[in-house]
PDB file of C-alpha atoms in Angstrom:
ATOM      1  CA  MET U   1       0.000   0.000   0.000  1.00 61.00           C
ATOM      2  CA  SER U   2       1.456   3.328  -0.971  1.00 69.00           C
ATOM      3  CA  ALA U   3       1.665   6.428   1.155  1.00 67.00           C
ATOM      4  CA  ALA U   4      -0.851   8.250  -1.011  1.00 64.00           C
ATOM      5  CA  VAL U   5      -3.436   5.514  -0.564  1.00 62.00           C
ATOM      6  CA  ARG U   6      -2.953   5.491   3.219  1.00 67.00           C
ATOM      7  CA  ALA U   7      -3.299   9.300   3.388  1.00 63.00           C
ATOM      8  CA  ALA U   8      -6.513   9.136   1.363  1.00 60.00           C
ATOM      9  CA  GLU U   9      -7.963   6.422   3.610  1.00 67.00           C
ATOM     10  CA  THR U  10      -7.045   8.440   6.729  1.00 65.00           C
ATOM     11  CA  ALA U  11      -8.720  11.561   5.323  1.00 58.00           C
ATOM     12  CA  VAL U  12     -11.865   9.598   4.463  1.00 59.00           C
ATOM     13  CA  SER U  13     -12.007   8.012   7.921  1.00 64.00           C
ATOM     14  CA  PHE U  14     -11.524  11.423   9.568  1.00 60.00           C
ATOM     15  CA  GLU U  15     -14.307  12.970   7.479  1.00 65.00           C
ATOM     16  CA  SER U  16     -16.650  10.125   8.335  1.00 66.00           C
ATOM     17  CA  ALA U  17     -15.817  10.447  12.029  1.00 61.00           C
ATOM     18  CA  VAL U  18     -16.496  14.194  11.953  1.00 57.00           C
ATOM     19  CA  ALA U  19     -19.755  13.645  10.032  1.00 64.00           C
ATOM     20  CA  SER U  20     -20.977  11.224  12.673  1.00 65.00           C
ATOM     21  CA  LEU U  21     -20.544  13.799  15.481  1.00 61.00           C
ATOM     22  CA  GLU U  22     -23.366  16.049  16.550  1.00 61.00           C
ATOM     23  CA  PRO U  23     -22.883  19.872  16.303  1.00 59.00           C
ATOM     24  CA  ALA U  24     -22.612  20.196  20.116  1.00 56.00           C
ATOM     25  CA  GLN U  25     -19.601  17.879  20.063  1.00 54.00           C
ATOM     26  CA  LEU U  26     -17.817  19.951  17.379  1.00 54.00           C
ATOM     27  CA  THR U  27     -17.141  22.944  19.661  1.00 57.00           C
ATOM     28  CA  VAL U  28     -13.575  23.764  20.523  1.00 54.00           C
ATOM     29  CA  PRO U  29     -12.839  22.496  24.034  1.00 55.00           C
ATOM     30  CA  LEU U  30     -10.706  25.563  24.962  1.00 55.00           C
ATOM     31  CA  GLN U  31     -12.674  28.804  24.877  1.00 57.00           C
ATOM     32  CA  LEU U  32     -11.596  32.141  26.274  1.00 59.00           C
ATOM     33  CA  HIS U  33     -14.239  33.941  28.278  1.00 63.00           C
ATOM     34  CA  TRP U  34     -13.881  37.643  29.019  1.00 66.00           C
ATOM     35  CA  GLY U  35     -14.624  37.116  32.667  1.00 77.00           C
ATOM     36  CA  PRO U  36     -13.684  39.102  35.761  1.00 80.00           C
ATOM     37  CA  HIS U  37     -10.233  37.504  36.023  1.00 81.00           C
ATOM     38  CA  LEU U  38      -9.132  38.683  32.603  1.00 81.00           C
ATOM     39  CA  ALA U  39     -10.573  42.147  33.264  1.00 82.00           C
ATOM     40  CA  ALA U  40      -8.635  42.324  36.557  1.00 88.00           C
ATOM     41  CA  ILE U  41      -5.388  41.379  34.836  1.00 89.00           C
ATOM     42  CA  GLY U  42      -6.019  44.004  32.168  1.00 89.00           C
ATOM     43  CA  GLY U  43      -6.662  46.619  34.849  1.00 91.00           C
ATOM     44  CA  ILE U  44      -3.436  45.727  36.654  1.00 95.00           C
ATOM     45  CA  VAL U  45      -1.462  46.054  33.420  1.00 94.00           C
ATOM     46  CA  VAL U  46      -3.011  49.460  32.705  1.00 94.00           C
ATOM     47  CA  LEU U  47      -2.288  50.691  36.249  1.00 94.00           C
ATOM     48  CA  ALA U  48       1.314  49.485  36.032  1.00 95.00           C
ATOM     49  CA  LEU U  49       1.793  51.345  32.765  1.00 95.00           C
ATOM     50  CA  LEU U  50       0.279  54.544  34.173  1.00 93.00           C
ATOM     51  CA  GLY U  51       2.433  54.271  37.311  1.00 93.00           C
ATOM     52  CA  GLY U  52       5.547  53.886  35.196  1.00 93.00           C
ATOM     53  CA  ILE U  53       4.640  56.887  33.093  1.00 94.00           C
ATOM     54  CA  LEU U  54       4.002  59.048  36.182  1.00 92.00           C
ATOM     55  CA  ALA U  55       7.274  57.969  37.811  1.00 91.00           C
ATOM     56  CA  LEU U  56       9.177  58.795  34.643  1.00 91.00           C
ATOM     57  CA  ARG U  57       7.473  62.189  34.416  1.00 91.00           C
ATOM     58  CA  ASN U  58       8.357  62.998  38.046  1.00 89.00           C
ATOM     59  CA  ARG U  59      12.009  62.092  37.487  1.00 88.00           C
ATOM     60  CA  LEU U  60      12.169  64.321  34.428  1.00 87.00           C
ATOM     61  CA  GLU U  61      10.565  67.204  36.344  1.00 88.00           C
ATOM     62  CA  GLU U  62      13.061  66.788  39.210  1.00 86.00           C
ATOM     63  CA  ARG U  63      15.983  66.859  36.794  1.00 83.00           C
ATOM     64  CA  HIS U  64      14.566  69.958  35.142  1.00 81.00           C
ATOM     65  CA  ALA U  65      14.048  71.670  38.508  1.00 80.00           C
ATOM     66  CA  LEU U  66      17.587  70.848  39.634  1.00 76.00           C
ATOM     67  CA  ALA U  67      19.024  72.063  36.343  1.00 75.00           C
ATOM     68  CA  SER U  68      17.160  75.373  36.521  1.00 74.00           C
ATOM     69  CA  MET U  69      18.107  76.032  40.187  1.00 68.00           C
ATOM     70  CA  PRO U  70      20.787  78.701  40.531  1.00 63.00           C
ATOM     71  CA  GLU U  71      24.034  77.116  41.674  1.00 60.00           C
ATOM     72  CA  SER U  72      24.914  79.874  44.129  1.00 54.00           C
ATOM     73  CA  ASN U  73      21.705  79.318  46.115  1.00 53.00           C
ATOM     74  CA  ALA U  74      22.266  75.558  46.281  1.00 50.00           C
ATOM     75  CA  GLU U  75      25.863  76.026  47.408  1.00 53.00           C
ATOM     76  CA  THR U  76      25.023  78.469  50.216  1.00 51.00           C
ATOM     77  CA  GLU U  77      22.254  76.246  51.581  1.00 56.00           C
ATOM     78  CA  GLU U  78      24.569  73.252  51.719  1.00 68.00           C
ATOM     79  CA  PHE U  79      27.201  74.960  53.856  1.00 81.00           C
ATOM     80  CA  VAL U  80      25.015  76.776  56.386  1.00 84.00           C
ATOM     81  CA  THR U  81      25.448  75.317  59.859  1.00 88.00           C
ATOM     82  CA  ASP U  82      22.521  74.803  62.204  1.00 88.00           C
ATOM     83  CA  ARG U  83      23.754  77.626  64.427  1.00 89.00           C
ATOM     84  CA  GLU U  84      23.957  79.986  61.442  1.00 89.00           C
ATOM     85  CA  LYS U  85      20.499  78.909  60.309  1.00 91.00           C
ATOM     86  CA  VAL U  86      19.005  79.786  63.708  1.00 90.00           C
ATOM     87  CA  GLN U  87      20.828  83.122  63.798  1.00 89.00           C
ATOM     88  CA  GLN U  88      19.653  83.965  60.279  1.00 91.00           C
ATOM     89  CA  LEU U  89      16.075  83.011  61.154  1.00 91.00           C
ATOM     90  CA  VAL U  90      16.064  85.257  64.225  1.00 90.00           C
ATOM     91  CA  ASN U  91      17.738  88.063  62.257  1.00 90.00           C
ATOM     92  CA  ASP U  92      15.092  87.803  59.519  1.00 92.00           C
ATOM     93  CA  ASN U  93      12.429  88.285  62.215  1.00 90.00           C
ATOM     94  CA  GLY U  94      13.799  91.585  63.487  1.00 90.00           C
ATOM     95  CA  GLY U  95      16.403  90.154  65.869  1.00 90.00           C
ATOM     96  CA  ARG U  96      13.790  88.728  68.269  1.00 90.00           C
ATOM     97  CA  MET U  97      11.778  85.551  68.082  1.00 91.00           C
ATOM     98  CA  LYS U  98       9.983  83.199  70.442  1.00 92.00           C
ATOM     99  CA  GLN U  99      11.682  79.827  70.870  1.00 92.00           C
ATOM    100  CA  SER U 100       8.452  77.999  69.957  1.00 92.00           C
ATOM    101  CA  GLU U 101       8.339  79.920  66.659  1.00 92.00           C
ATOM    102  CA  ILE U 102      11.892  78.814  65.916  1.00 92.00           C
ATOM    103  CA  VAL U 103      10.895  75.191  66.533  1.00 91.00           C
ATOM    104  CA  ASP U 104       7.919  75.616  64.188  1.00 91.00           C
ATOM    105  CA  SER U 105      10.115  77.181  61.486  1.00 89.00           C
ATOM    106  CA  VAL U 106      12.743  74.426  61.352  1.00 90.00           C
ATOM    107  CA  GLU U 107      12.391  70.674  61.009  1.00 87.00           C
ATOM    108  CA  TRP U 108      14.212  69.890  64.261  1.00 89.00           C
ATOM    109  CA  SER U 109      13.026  68.695  67.629  1.00 92.00           C
ATOM    110  CA  LYS U 110      12.455  71.051  70.555  1.00 91.00           C
ATOM    111  CA  ALA U 111      15.455  69.501  72.295  1.00 93.00           C
ATOM    112  CA  LYS U 112      17.807  70.228  69.386  1.00 93.00           C
ATOM    113  CA  VAL U 113      16.654  73.844  69.160  1.00 91.00           C
ATOM    114  CA  SER U 114      17.069  74.226  72.926  1.00 91.00           C
ATOM    115  CA  ARG U 115      20.635  72.817  72.774  1.00 93.00           C
ATOM    116  CA  LEU U 116      21.571  75.112  69.884  1.00 91.00           C
ATOM    117  CA  LEU U 117      20.184  78.152  71.687  1.00 91.00           C
ATOM    118  CA  ALA U 118      22.042  77.208  74.878  1.00 92.00           C
ATOM    119  CA  GLU U 119      25.304  76.999  72.895  1.00 92.00           C
ATOM    120  CA  LEU U 120      24.621  80.340  71.229  1.00 90.00           C
ATOM    121  CA  GLU U 121      23.813  81.899  74.599  1.00 91.00           C
ATOM    122  CA  GLU U 122      27.086  80.573  76.091  1.00 92.00           C
ATOM    123  CA  ASP U 123      28.956  82.223  73.207  1.00 90.00           C
ATOM    124  CA  ASP U 124      27.053  85.507  73.867  1.00 88.00           C
ATOM    125  CA  GLU U 125      25.560  85.442  70.366  1.00 90.00           C
ATOM    126  CA  VAL U 126      21.936  85.352  71.604  1.00 90.00           C
ATOM    127  CA  THR U 127      20.076  86.098  74.792  1.00 90.00           C
ATOM    128  CA  LYS U 128      17.156  84.025  76.060  1.00 90.00           C
ATOM    129  CA  LEU U 129      14.612  85.911  78.119  1.00 89.00           C
ATOM    130  CA  ARG U 130      11.904  84.127  80.062  1.00 90.00           C
ATOM    131  CA  LEU U 131       8.405  85.441  79.257  1.00 86.00           C
ATOM    132  CA  GLY U 132       5.935  83.472  81.338  1.00 89.00           C
ATOM    133  CA  ARG U 133       6.114  79.949  79.979  1.00 91.00           C
ATOM    134  CA  GLU U 134       8.036  80.934  76.832  1.00 90.00           C
ATOM    135  CA  ASN U 135      11.523  82.053  75.926  1.00 90.00           C
ATOM    136  CA  LEU U 136      12.199  85.108  73.813  1.00 90.00           C
ATOM    137  CA  VAL U 137      15.392  84.683  71.815  1.00 91.00           C
ATOM    138  CA  CYS U 138      17.192  87.911  70.970  1.00 90.00           C
ATOM    139  CA  LEU U 139      20.327  88.467  68.948  1.00 88.00           C
ATOM    140  CA  ALA U 140      23.041  90.505  70.632  1.00 82.00           C
ATOM    141  CA  GLY U 141      22.002  94.156  70.544  1.00 82.00           C
ATOM    142  CA  HIS U 142      18.306  93.409  69.941  1.00 79.00           C
ATOM    143  CA  GLU U 143      17.267  92.828  73.557  1.00 81.00           C
ATOM    144  CA  PRO U 144      14.359  94.927  74.863  1.00 78.00           C
ATOM    145  CA  THR U 145      15.589  97.917  76.894  1.00 75.00           C
ATOM    146  CA  ALA U 146      13.479  96.881  79.901  1.00 65.00           C
ATOM    147  CA  SER U 147      15.408  93.606  80.129  1.00 58.00           C
ATOM    148  CA  LYS U 148      18.777  95.306  80.685  1.00 58.00           C
ATOM    149  CA  SER U 149      20.039  96.168  84.139  1.00 56.00           C
ATOM    150  CA  PRO U 150      20.366  99.874  85.035  1.00 55.00           C
ATOM    151  CA  GLU U 151      24.168  99.603  85.205  1.00 59.00           C
ATOM    152  CA  GLN U 152      24.411  98.529  81.531  1.00 54.00           C
ATOM    153  CA  PRO U 153      24.769 101.279  78.958  1.00 55.00           C
ATOM    154  CA  GLN U 154      21.747 101.505  76.695  1.00 51.00           C
ATOM    155  CA  ASN U 155      23.795 101.316  73.472  1.00 51.00           C
ATOM    156  CA  GLU U 156      25.315  97.835  74.078  1.00 46.00           C
TER     157      GLU U 156
END
């Protein structure tokens, strides 16, 4: 028996087998249903893509902001000590400022601000005056006149 004859017999037997099946049996056994699982996977993919796009956009904006920042401003902020920052803050507020306002203006704890002010007071760079339950921090030469003793000259 030749190969052509065997192929023809196989094709005929396949056709007869298919003809004997009912239409319900001819359906493909593997069908994809657009159910909730596939929708959830699609949603996750979309959210991941959007998250990636937003992260990329934020990085580009940060680079642009850093590139447009004047270098002199960035350099001076890097080399300002905590003591100098407190002195500058008090100076910008007229030479006097409540200690609680200093704590609110910087991102340090109350204890750190208190330690810095104690160091500055030891070096005679600031004066802390007790006002009830608060401290008034004054730069040298900006103390209220009523806080000075009568023996001190008024122009110190």
